[in-house]
Amino acid sequence: MCGIVGAVSTRNIVPVLIEGLKRLEYRGYDSCGVAVHQGGELRRARSTARVAELEASVAHDEVQGGTGIAHTRWATHGAPAVHNAHPHFSHGPGAREATAGRIALVHNGIIENHDELRAELQAKGYAFTSQTDTEVIAHLIDHLYDGDLLDAVQRATLRLRGAYAIAVFCRDEPQRVIGAREGSPLVLGVGADERSGDHFLASDAMALAGVTDQIVYLEEGDVVDLQLGKVWITQRSADGRYAPVQRAVRTVHAHTGAAELGPYRHYMQKEIFEQPKAIADTLDAVANVSPELFGDGAYSVFKNIDSVLILACGTSYYSGSTAKYWLESIAKIPTTVEIASEYRYRDSVPNPRTLVVTISQSGETADTLAALKHARALGMPHTLTVCNVATSAMVRECELAYLTRAGVEIGVASTKAFTTQLVGLFLLTLALAQVRGHLSDAQEATHLKALRHLPKAVQAVLALEPQVIAWSEEFARKENALFLGRGLHYPIALEGALKLKEISYIHAEAYPAGELKHGPLALVTSAMPVVTVAPNDALLEKLKSNLQEVRARGGELFVFADADTRIESGEGLHVIRMPEHYGALSPILHVVPLQLLAYHTACARGTDVDKPRNLAKSVTVE
């Protein structure tokens, strides 16, 4: 989602800030900007175009300086427009925008009491030029400023309710940047060259790749003070006082988002075809099934739990929904899957013997982190995450972890992160089954053999791309689509519908096929394509009956069927045959052609596949 980069240096820092924004572009944004301390004044450039256009603008206007902040914004409060773009400047009583005040600020998150603070500051004479909650923070810091920016920021944070990561500098204090975080990620980058005294801030260590690999992950309530050659961190206590604190410096070899596309048109297509390798890498260290795959002490935790609670959002929620079928059928353990953004706002019945499992590609998903903390506060201490980023907040917050090795995923619509999450969750299922006495040695060997064959099996599914392209040309002319699945393939139908709507902007819904006659059948006409996931499992004959219900109403069926299902193409029925039936792991294979269908349909419609409108890669606000 929104991205922050900041720095203090003796050199012109603008190229570093711009490069940092480029590395964060994959997260999604609709405006961007940069501000510096130049000639004793605040200068900035903002744009609703891409970072490349911002780069050209700052070069043309000769915006440069040794102290600066930069931002990519995903709109929450206020439309995507230049006047709402960050950085924001303070405008003190009687000031005009042309003579902006002392404070420049960028912000990730949402300030919940911004209306109350806005009214208070307007009464004191502050002029607002945007509809954002962020501008409130800039004016508040300006109002509290009395010669010490650190003190003003500390006092301001005590007035804020909500989530924030901020970077701030002041016209009157050159070569100083203050950062603060509460509920949104922020990292400190310690300059690699001690002689230059450079220090950096960013919302993601990736933004600082190539600049420094010495990273400090700031904790909740931290305020950090960056000056040339020195940096210190203070932490807010429960009584609202700030005191110095030490944080560990970690060496982080962050991957850059600027990966080569190679022969692919988009990152999403590249990432779809990287799935065999991502799955192989995720399984690389798995020699056998063992609780220790999830961390030291996992056996003891697994032995003492009697249920599983999965918390996730979006695509990760669908991977969790698939895992529920595995966990209950193979490990025989009761499992609940909750949408993280809903879970913390409803009354629930906590069970201290529940294993709370969070799933997140980035490990920074705000709703899931908040739900995790809520579960712990209810008295459920046993936590485990399936995550793709080893240095993320989710991994640091959870007792146990399984790290997928999907690599950097740049396309907003998740593909390889989803399939590697499923691999991690299947391993969790096997480990819990083993501890609970439901996994024999023969069963373990069978499952491990199937897992190791997965990369080749996925490669065979990718070979179906030409057939999927032919379907996509017809889908591109549609405005609605229905997806059907049964059993553990129903979440895969949900994921297929999500992919199509995310990047092609076609309205798509998914239903359990057995629910057709309970409402969705009213939508079925020849203009409504119905995509069906049809594995050769115990529900196949029931599914075939559901397909006949669609055909009888003149619906157009598009079926991904296992080779031995005896579903044949005919009038109104189009079939693509999957290479093989894959048992419990079949969902991992069946989601791949759905990804390809969404991708090629979006290409045919000419949408921005990697950066779909209104969406962000890493959702760091509620």
Coordinates of C-alpha atoms in Angstrom, one line a residue, residues 22 40-41 45 52 101 106 135 141 211 242 251 305-306 313 325 334 358 379 384 423 438 441 531 543 546-547 566 591:
K22 CA 10.4 2.8 -7.5
G40 CA 16.5 27.2 3.9
E41 CA 12.9 26.4 2.7
A45 CA 7.0 17.9 -6.1
A52 CA 9.0 8.0 -13.4
G101 CA 5.0 26.6 7.3
V106 CA 4.4 11.8 5.0
E135 CA -2.5 17.1 6.9
I141 CA 3.2 19.1 15.0
V211 CA 21.7 1.8 0.0
Y242 CA 9.1 8.6 26.2
T251 CA 21.6 -7.4 8.3
I305 CA -3.9 -27.7 21.3
D306 CA -7.4 -29.0 20.4
C313 CA -7.7 -11.6 4.3
Y325 CA -10.8 -29.2 4.6
P334 CA -11.7 -28.7 14.5
T358 CA -2.2 -16.2 10.5
G379 CA -6.1 -15.5 26.1
L384 CA 1.8 -19.6 14.1
V423 CA 2.0 -26.0 0.4
H438 CA -3.5 -39.8 12.5
D441 CA 4.5 -43.9 8.0
V531 CA -16.6 -21.6 -14.9
L543 CA -21.2 -31.8 -9.6
N546 CA -25.2 -29.2 -11.1
L547 CA -23.7 -28.8 -14.6
R566 CA -15.8 -38.4 -18.6
V591 CA -6.1 -22.8 -9.3

